[in-house]
Coordinates of C-alpha atoms in Angstrom, one line a residue:
X29 CA 0.0 0.0 0.0
X30 CA 1.2 3.5 -0.8
X31 CA 0.8 6.6 1.3
X32 CA -1.1 9.7 0.3
X33 CA 1.0 12.7 -1.0
X34 CA 1.5 15.5 1.6
X35 CA -1.7 17.6 1.8
X36 CA 0.1 20.9 1.6
X37 CA 2.0 19.9 -1.6
X38 CA -1.0 18.3 -3.2
X39 CA -3.1 21.4 -2.6
X40 CA -0.4 23.7 -4.0
X41 CA 0.0 21.6 -7.1
X42 CA -3.8 21.5 -7.7
X43 CA -4.0 25.2 -7.4
X44 CA -1.2 25.8 -9.9
X45 CA -2.8 23.3 -12.4
X46 CA -6.0 25.3 -12.3
X47 CA -4.4 28.7 -13.0
X48 CA -4.7 30.0 -16.6
X49 CA -1.4 30.8 -18.2
X50 CA -1.3 33.2 -21.2
X51 CA 0.9 30.9 -23.3
X52 CA 0.5 32.8 -26.6
X53 CA 1.6 36.0 -24.8
X54 CA 4.6 34.1 -23.4
X55 CA 5.5 33.1 -27.0
X56 CA 5.2 36.7 -28.3
X57 CA 7.3 37.9 -25.4
X58 CA 10.0 35.3 -26.3
X59 CA 9.6 33.6 -22.9
X60 CA 9.0 30.3 -24.6
X61 CA 9.2 29.1 -28.2
X62 CA 6.5 27.9 -30.5
X63 CA 7.9 24.4 -30.2
X64 CA 7.7 24.6 -26.4
X65 CA 4.1 25.7 -26.6
X66 CA 3.1 22.9 -28.9
X67 CA 4.7 20.3 -26.6
X68 CA 3.1 21.8 -23.5
X69 CA -0.4 22.0 -25.0
X70 CA -0.2 18.4 -26.3
X71 CA 0.1 17.1 -22.7
X72 CA -1.6 19.8 -20.7
X73 CA -5.1 19.2 -19.3
X74 CA -5.5 15.8 -20.9
X75 CA -6.2 12.3 -19.6
X76 CA -3.3 10.6 -17.9
X77 CA -3.3 7.7 -20.4
X78 CA -3.3 10.1 -23.4
X79 CA -0.5 12.1 -21.8
X80 CA 1.5 8.9 -21.2
X81 CA 1.2 7.8 -24.8
X82 CA 2.1 11.2 -26.1
X83 CA 5.3 11.4 -24.0
X84 CA 6.4 7.9 -24.7
X85 CA 6.0 8.5 -28.4
X86 CA 8.4 11.5 -28.3
X87 CA 10.5 11.3 -25.2
X88 CA 13.4 13.2 -26.7
X89 CA 11.2 16.2 -27.4
X90 CA 10.1 16.3 -23.8
X91 CA 13.6 15.9 -22.5
X92 CA 14.6 18.9 -24.6
X93 CA 11.6 20.8 -23.2
X94 CA 12.7 20.2 -19.6
X95 CA 16.5 20.0 -19.9
X96 CA 17.3 21.8 -23.2
X97 CA 18.6 20.3 -26.5
X98 CA 22.0 19.4 -27.8
X99 CA 22.0 22.3 -30.2
X100 CA 22.1 25.0 -27.6
X101 CA 18.3 24.9 -27.1
X102 CA 17.4 26.2 -23.6
X103 CA 15.2 24.4 -21.1
X104 CA 11.9 26.1 -20.8
X105 CA 12.8 26.7 -17.1
X106 CA 15.8 28.7 -18.2
X107 CA 14.1 30.7 -21.0
X108 CA 11.2 31.5 -18.6
X109 CA 13.4 32.4 -15.7
X110 CA 11.6 35.8 -15.1
X111 CA 8.1 34.4 -15.2
X112 CA 7.4 32.8 -11.8
X113 CA 3.9 31.7 -13.0
X114 CA 5.4 29.8 -16.0
X115 CA 8.1 28.2 -13.9
X116 CA 5.6 27.0 -11.2
X117 CA 3.3 25.5 -13.9
X118 CA 6.2 23.8 -15.6
X119 CA 7.5 22.3 -12.4
X120 CA 4.1 20.8 -11.7
X121 CA 3.8 19.5 -15.2
X122 CA 7.3 18.0 -15.1
X123 CA 6.3 16.1 -11.9
X124 CA 3.1 15.0 -13.6
X125 CA 5.1 13.6 -16.6
X126 CA 7.2 11.4 -14.3
X127 CA 4.5 10.7 -11.7
X128 CA 5.0 7.0 -11.7
X129 CA 7.7 7.5 -9.0
X130 CA 6.1 10.2 -6.8
X131 CA 8.3 10.2 -3.6
X132 CA 5.4 9.6 -1.2
X133 CA 4.4 6.4 -3.1
X134 CA 7.8 4.9 -2.0
X135 CA 7.1 5.1 1.8
X136 CA 6.0 1.6 2.6
X137 CA 6.5 -0.2 5.9
X138 CA 8.6 -3.0 4.6
X139 CA 11.6 -4.9 5.8
X140 CA 14.3 -4.3 3.1
X141 CA 15.1 -1.0 1.5
X142 CA 15.4 -2.6 -1.9
X143 CA 11.6 -3.3 -1.8
X144 CA 10.8 0.3 -1.6
X145 CA 11.0 1.2 -5.2
X146 CA 9.0 0.7 -8.4
X147 CA 10.1 0.6 -12.0
X148 CA 11.5 3.8 -13.5
X149 CA 9.0 5.6 -15.8
X150 CA 10.2 5.9 -19.4
X151 CA 10.5 9.7 -19.4
X152 CA 12.5 9.6 -16.1
X153 CA 15.0 7.2 -17.7
X154 CA 15.3 9.4 -20.8
X155 CA 15.9 12.5 -18.6
X156 CA 18.6 10.7 -16.7
X157 CA 20.4 9.8 -19.9
X158 CA 20.9 13.6 -20.5
X159 CA 24.5 14.8 -19.7
X160 CA 23.2 17.2 -17.1
X161 CA 19.8 15.9 -15.9
X162 CA 19.5 18.2 -12.9
X163 CA 21.2 21.4 -14.2
X164 CA 18.1 23.6 -14.9
X165 CA 16.5 22.6 -11.6
X166 CA 19.2 22.9 -9.0
X167 CA 19.4 26.8 -9.1
X168 CA 15.7 26.9 -8.4
X169 CA 16.3 25.4 -4.9
X170 CA 17.8 28.8 -3.9
X171 CA 15.2 30.9 -5.6
X172 CA 14.1 32.2 -2.2
X173 CA 14.8 31.7 1.5
X174 CA 11.1 31.7 2.3
X175 CA 10.2 28.0 3.1
X176 CA 6.7 28.6 1.7
X177 CA 8.0 29.8 -1.7
X178 CA 6.4 27.4 -4.3
X179 CA 9.3 27.3 -6.7
X180 CA 12.0 25.6 -4.5
X181 CA 9.2 23.5 -2.9
X182 CA 8.0 22.2 -6.3
X183 CA 11.6 21.8 -7.5
X184 CA 12.5 19.6 -4.5
X185 CA 9.5 17.4 -5.2
X186 CA 10.5 16.9 -8.9
X187 CA 14.2 16.3 -8.0
X188 CA 13.4 13.9 -5.3
X189 CA 11.3 11.9 -7.7
X190 CA 13.9 12.0 -10.5
X191 CA 16.9 11.2 -8.3
X192 CA 15.0 8.4 -6.6
X193 CA 14.3 7.0 -10.1
X194 CA 17.9 7.2 -10.9
X195 CA 18.9 5.0 -8.0
X196 CA 17.9 1.7 -9.6
X197 CA 19.7 -1.6 -10.2
X198 CA 21.4 0.2 -13.1
X199 CA 22.3 3.6 -11.7
X200 CA 22.4 6.5 -14.0
X201 CA 24.0 9.9 -13.7
X202 CA 26.1 8.8 -10.7
X203 CA 28.4 11.8 -10.6
X204 CA 25.6 14.3 -11.1
X205 CA 23.6 12.7 -8.3
X206 CA 26.6 13.0 -5.9
X207 CA 26.7 16.7 -6.8
X208 CA 22.9 17.2 -6.6
X209 CA 22.1 15.4 -3.4
X210 CA 23.9 17.6 -1.0
X211 CA 22.2 20.7 -2.5
X212 CA 18.8 19.0 -2.2
X213 CA 19.5 17.8 1.3
X214 CA 20.4 21.4 2.3
X215 CA 17.2 22.8 1.0
X216 CA 15.0 20.1 2.6
X217 CA 16.8 20.7 5.9
X218 CA 15.3 24.2 5.9
X219 CA 11.9 22.7 5.8
X220 CA 12.5 20.3 8.7
X221 CA 13.7 23.3 10.7
X222 CA 10.5 25.2 10.1
X223 CA 7.6 25.2 12.6
X224 CA 5.1 24.1 9.9
X225 CA 4.4 20.3 10.3
X226 CA 3.2 20.2 6.7
X227 CA 6.5 21.5 5.3
X228 CA 8.4 19.2 7.7
X229 CA 6.4 16.2 6.4
X230 CA 7.2 17.1 2.7
X231 CA 10.9 17.2 3.5
X232 CA 10.9 14.0 5.5
X233 CA 9.0 12.0 2.8
X234 CA 11.4 13.3 0.2
X235 CA 14.4 12.3 2.3
X236 CA 12.9 8.8 2.5
X237 CA 12.6 8.6 -1.2
X238 CA 16.2 9.6 -1.6
X239 CA 17.9 7.3 1.0
X240 CA 17.8 4.1 -1.0
X241 CA 21.5 3.7 -1.7
X242 CA 24.5 3.4 0.5
X243 CA 26.1 6.5 -1.1
X244 CA 22.9 8.6 -0.6
X245 CA 22.8 7.6 3.1
X246 CA 26.5 8.4 3.5
X247 CA 26.0 11.9 2.0
X248 CA 23.0 12.4 4.3
X249 CA 25.1 11.4 7.3
X250 CA 27.9 13.7 6.2
X251 CA 25.5 16.6 6.5
X252 CA 24.0 15.4 9.7
X253 CA 24.1 18.7 11.5
X254 CA 21.5 20.0 9.0
X255 CA 19.8 16.7 8.1
X256 CA 19.8 14.4 11.1
X257 CA 19.7 16.9 14.0
X258 CA 16.3 18.5 13.1
X259 CA 14.8 15.1 12.7
X260 CA 16.0 14.0 16.2
X261 CA 14.6 17.3 17.5
X262 CA 11.2 16.2 16.2
X263 CA 11.6 12.8 17.9
X264 CA 12.6 14.5 21.1
X265 CA 9.5 16.7 21.0
X266 CA 7.3 13.6 20.4
X267 CA 9.0 11.9 23.4
X268 CA 8.4 15.0 25.6
X269 CA 12.1 15.7 26.0
X270 CA 14.0 18.6 24.6
X271 CA 17.6 18.5 23.6
X272 CA 18.7 19.9 27.0
X273 CA 15.9 18.4 29.1
X274 CA 15.6 14.6 28.7
X275 CA 15.4 13.2 32.2
X276 CA 12.1 11.5 31.2
X277 CA 14.0 9.4 28.6
X278 CA 16.4 8.0 31.2
X279 CA 13.9 7.6 34.0
X280 CA 11.2 5.9 31.9
X281 CA 8.6 8.1 33.5
X282 CA 5.9 7.8 30.8
X283 CA 4.0 4.7 29.8
X284 CA 2.3 3.4 26.7
X285 CA -1.1 3.9 28.4
X286 CA -0.5 7.5 29.3
X287 CA 0.9 8.3 25.9
X288 CA -2.0 6.7 24.1
X289 CA -4.5 8.6 26.2
X290 CA -2.8 12.0 26.1
X291 CA -1.4 11.9 22.6
X292 CA 2.2 12.5 21.5
X293 CA 4.0 15.4 23.1
X294 CA 5.2 18.6 21.3
X295 CA 2.3 18.7 18.8
X296 CA 3.9 16.0 16.7
X297 CA 1.4 14.1 14.6
X298 CA 1.5 10.4 14.3
X299 CA 2.1 10.5 10.5
X300 CA 5.0 12.9 10.8
X301 CA 6.5 10.8 13.6
X302 CA 6.2 7.6 11.5
X303 CA 7.8 9.3 8.5
X304 CA 10.7 10.6 10.6
X305 CA 11.2 7.1 12.1
X306 CA 11.3 5.7 8.6
X307 CA 14.1 8.0 7.7
X308 CA 16.2 7.1 10.7
X309 CA 15.4 3.4 10.1
X310 CA 16.8 3.8 6.5
X311 CA 19.9 5.5 8.0
X312 CA 20.4 2.7 10.5
X313 CA 21.3 0.4 7.6
X314 CA 24.7 2.2 7.8
X315 CA 24.9 1.5 11.6
X316 CA 28.6 0.7 11.3
X317 CA 29.2 4.3 10.2
X318 CA 26.5 6.0 12.3
X319 CA 25.7 4.0 15.4
X320 CA 28.3 5.3 17.9
X321 CA 28.0 8.9 16.8
X322 CA 24.2 8.7 16.9
X323 CA 24.6 7.7 20.6
X324 CA 27.3 10.2 21.4
X325 CA 25.6 13.1 19.8
X326 CA 21.9 12.3 20.2
X327 CA 21.6 9.7 23.0
X328 CA 19.7 7.6 20.5
X329 CA 19.2 4.5 22.6
X330 CA 17.5 6.4 25.5
X331 CA 15.4 8.3 23.0
X332 CA 14.2 5.2 21.1
X333 CA 13.5 3.4 24.4
X334 CA 11.3 6.3 25.5
X335 CA 9.6 6.4 22.1
X336 CA 9.0 2.7 22.3
X337 CA 7.3 3.2 25.7
X338 CA 5.1 5.8 24.1
X339 CA 4.5 4.1 20.7
X340 CA 0.7 4.1 20.1
X341 CA 0.6 2.0 17.0
X342 CA 2.2 -1.3 15.8
X343 CA 3.7 0.4 12.8
X344 CA 5.7 2.8 14.9
X345 CA 6.7 0.1 17.3
X346 CA 7.9 -2.0 14.4
X347 CA 10.1 0.7 13.0
X348 CA 11.5 1.5 16.4
X349 CA 12.4 -2.1 17.1
X350 CA 13.9 -2.6 13.6
X351 CA 16.1 0.5 14.0
X352 CA 17.3 -0.7 17.4
X353 CA 18.2 -4.1 16.0
X354 CA 20.1 -2.4 13.1
X355 CA 22.0 -0.2 15.5
X356 CA 23.0 -3.0 17.9
X357 CA 23.8 -5.6 15.3
X358 CA 27.3 -4.5 14.2
X359 CA 29.9 -5.9 16.5
X360 CA 31.8 -2.6 16.8
X361 CA 28.7 -1.0 18.3
X362 CA 27.8 -3.6 20.9
X363 CA 30.4 -2.7 23.5
X364 CA 29.2 0.9 23.5
X365 CA 25.4 0.6 22.9
X366 CA 24.4 -2.6 24.8
X367 CA 25.5 -1.2 28.2
X368 CA 23.4 1.9 27.6
X369 CA 20.5 -0.2 26.5
X370 CA 20.5 -1.9 29.8
X371 CA 21.0 1.3 31.8
X372 CA 17.8 2.9 30.2
X373 CA 15.9 -0.3 31.1
X374 CA 15.3 -1.5 27.6
X375 CA 15.2 -5.2 28.6
X376 CA 12.4 -4.6 31.0
X377 CA 10.5 -2.7 28.4
X378 CA 10.8 -5.5 25.9
X379 CA 9.4 -7.9 28.5
X380 CA 6.4 -5.6 28.8
X381 CA 6.0 -5.4 25.1
X382 CA 5.9 -9.2 24.8
X383 CA 2.9 -9.2 27.1
X384 CA 1.0 -7.1 24.6
X385 CA -1.2 -8.6 21.9
X386 CA 1.1 -7.9 18.9
X387 CA 0.4 -9.5 15.6
X388 CA 2.9 -8.2 13.1
X389 CA 5.3 -11.0 12.2
X390 CA 8.3 -8.8 11.4
X391 CA 7.7 -6.8 14.6
X392 CA 7.7 -10.0 16.7
X393 CA 10.9 -11.3 15.0
X394 CA 12.7 -8.0 15.8
X395 CA 11.4 -8.1 19.3
X396 CA 12.7 -11.6 19.8
X397 CA 16.1 -10.8 18.2
X398 CA 16.5 -7.7 20.4
X399 CA 15.5 -9.6 23.5
X400 CA 17.9 -12.3 22.8
X401 CA 20.7 -9.9 22.0
X402 CA 20.2 -8.1 25.3
X403 CA 19.7 -11.3 27.3
X404 CA 23.1 -12.7 26.0
X405 CA 24.8 -9.4 27.1
X406 CA 23.2 -9.1 30.5
X407 CA 23.8 -12.7 31.4
X408 CA 27.5 -12.2 30.9
X409 CA 27.7 -9.1 33.1
X410 CA 28.7 -8.9 36.7
X411 CA 27.3 -6.3 39.1
X412 CA 30.6 -4.4 38.7
X413 CA 30.2 -4.4 34.9
X414 CA 26.7 -3.1 35.2
X415 CA 27.8 -0.2 37.5
X416 CA 30.8 0.6 35.2
X417 CA 28.5 0.6 32.1
X418 CA 26.1 3.0 33.8
X419 CA 28.9 5.4 34.9
X420 CA 30.6 5.3 31.5
X421 CA 27.2 6.0 29.8
X422 CA 27.3 9.4 31.5
X423 CA 24.0 9.3 33.3
X424 CA 23.2 7.8 36.7
X425 CA 20.0 6.4 38.1
X426 CA 19.2 4.6 41.4
X427 CA 20.1 1.1 40.1
X428 CA 20.7 -1.5 42.8
X429 CA 24.5 -1.2 43.2
X430 CA 24.3 2.4 44.4
X431 CA 22.8 1.4 47.7
X432 CA 24.3 -2.0 48.2
X433 CA 26.8 -2.0 51.0
X434 CA 28.2 -5.4 49.9
X435 CA 28.8 -4.1 46.4
X436 CA 30.8 -1.1 47.7
X437 CA 32.8 -3.2 50.2
X438 CA 33.8 -5.6 47.4
X439 CA 34.4 -3.1 44.6
X440 CA 35.3 0.3 45.9
X441 CA 39.1 -0.2 45.4
X442 CA 38.5 -1.8 42.0
X443 CA 36.4 1.2 41.0
X444 CA 39.2 3.6 42.0
X445 CA 42.1 1.7 40.5
X446 CA 40.9 0.0 37.3
X447 CA 41.9 1.3 33.9
X448 CA 43.9 4.2 35.3
X449 CA 41.0 5.4 37.5
X450 CA 38.7 5.6 34.5
X451 CA 35.5 5.4 36.6
X452 CA 36.3 8.1 39.2
X453 CA 37.4 10.4 36.4
X454 CA 34.1 9.8 34.6
X455 CA 32.2 10.3 37.9
X456 CA 33.9 13.7 38.3
X457 CA 33.0 14.6 34.7
X458 CA 29.3 13.8 35.5
X459 CA 29.4 15.8 38.7
X460 CA 30.8 18.9 36.9
X461 CA 27.5 19.2 34.9
X462 CA 24.6 21.2 36.4
X463 CA 21.9 18.6 35.5
X464 CA 19.1 21.2 35.8
X465 CA 16.8 18.7 34.1
X466 CA 17.7 15.7 36.4
X467 CA 19.1 16.6 39.8
X468 CA 19.0 13.1 41.0
X469 CA 22.1 12.4 38.9
X470 CA 24.1 14.7 41.2
X471 CA 22.6 13.1 44.3
X472 CA 23.5 9.6 43.1
X473 CA 27.1 10.7 42.3
X474 CA 27.5 12.2 45.8
X475 CA 26.1 8.9 47.2
X476 CA 28.8 7.0 45.3
X477 CA 31.5 9.3 46.5
X478 CA 30.4 8.7 50.1
X479 CA 30.7 5.0 49.7
X480 CA 34.1 5.2 48.0
X481 CA 35.5 7.3 50.9
X482 CA 33.9 5.1 53.5
X483 CA 35.2 1.8 52.0
X484 CA 38.6 3.1 50.7
X485 CA 39.6 6.0 53.0
X486 CA 43.2 5.7 52.0
X487 CA 42.2 6.8 48.5
X488 CA 40.8 10.1 49.6
X489 CA 43.8 12.0 48.2
X490 CA 43.2 10.5 44.8
X491 CA 39.7 11.8 44.8
X492 CA 40.8 15.2 46.1
X493 CA 43.3 15.6 43.2
X494 CA 40.4 15.0 40.7
X495 CA 38.5 17.8 42.4
X496 CA 35.8 15.5 43.8
X497 CA 35.9 16.8 47.3
X498 CA 35.7 20.5 46.2
X499 CA 32.8 19.7 44.0
X500 CA 30.9 17.8 46.7
X501 CA 31.3 20.7 49.1
X502 CA 29.9 23.1 46.4
X503 CA 26.9 20.8 46.1
X504 CA 26.1 21.2 49.8
X505 CA 24.5 24.5 48.8
X506 CA 22.5 23.1 45.9
X507 CA 18.8 24.1 45.7
X508 CA 17.8 20.4 45.5
X509 CA 17.2 18.8 48.9
X510 CA 18.3 15.3 47.7
X511 CA 21.6 16.7 46.3
X512 CA 22.3 18.6 49.6
X513 CA 21.6 15.5 51.7
X514 CA 23.9 13.2 49.7
X515 CA 26.7 15.7 49.4
X516 CA 26.5 16.3 53.2
X517 CA 26.8 12.6 53.7
X518 CA 29.9 12.4 51.5
X519 CA 31.5 15.4 53.2
X520 CA 30.7 13.7 56.5
X521 CA 32.7 10.6 55.5
X522 CA 35.6 12.8 54.6
X523 CA 35.5 14.6 57.9
X524 CA 35.1 11.3 59.8
X525 CA 38.3 9.9 58.5
X526 CA 40.1 13.3 58.7
X527 CA 39.6 13.4 62.4
X528 CA 40.5 9.7 62.9

């Protein structure tokens, strides 16, 4: 099944189709040629089947109309550069002529990216055989900085369709695609950064149409500050966690039930959420390249765990699970991402999901694979490993080791000494942050310091050199009662041994 085209774009195209264009006047003014007019009228406002037959019978003529001829003949887009109404109309007509590959028709909830795409329409193939198939269109992307300007918007739709058509089993215009994609990505990123969900959805659906090859995904990732970051901001908004305020993601405070009753946070609609998730899913096929940095820059595992808690539909749950499987599958990602997955309580969430009445076979397969992957990991971990993973993940929660006297008696010196004091250094790094969104992190860190001083008093000097004592004393004046209490307890341990 295919998805409907974005409402905003569909409405815009319909309005432009309905506008009368004084074609004869454009010929008299030299804006277009008699040949251009004849070709346009032959396919304008006729039945789709008649249009298809006309174009297939004279594909070279329509390639010349849109891209220019080999004898110096200009594209109609170039010759009509000063007529915005003509350019808009021709962009809509150009999309209609290759509409067998409309970008939104490619967004299917399927398992393999190779299944996303249909056959290339004949005119699209003919256009792609041109030496410069994108040349007349690319300058139109910078026609205006206004995201609602129809010309770049319509241009992006046409280019997404044509470039997607080019990425077939027999790729065409490879070097031209490599040049065009970054420019198209840059324009689409301006739409994802807008506050208009309709414009965001257009961009996201066009992204998804483009990300069908390894090279396209690599170029997308290379521009991730513009391409990926705004998409993650949309996901964070849906999860109810801003970029600088995401304690909910780590604490698992929301539930599937509450999300379903209250709706998604941040005004993010279900369709937009689904389309964004599809783009990140496509990107996850390059997890060996992207996985670690997605976690480092976006805390993707915590974010996806929270979205999984909130997921109101099987189709979103399926894409979330499939993305997590892709991210955790590469061996080079597991040592970094699996510990974080356990810290954010993903295993417990998967257990809860299994209790739900889920019917999608691919979803269930991914759920079982992910459960098995995490079970294998957790079964091989000691309590010390779990604690170390949590600290190295950079965010603390009240997991069992923090209040277990036996754990600290057995492991305090190991924590202080192992890997050149890696864990106390990381603990100090955590304590240096303000954690305005999640003060319990500071309280837990002070708790850990108190246990370290109590169980290994001879190591107090090591902690003081790292600045731990000074930071704990600062936190005695923190506005949060829990932080003040735990810091006071840590300082108390220091003073107890100082007097002894």
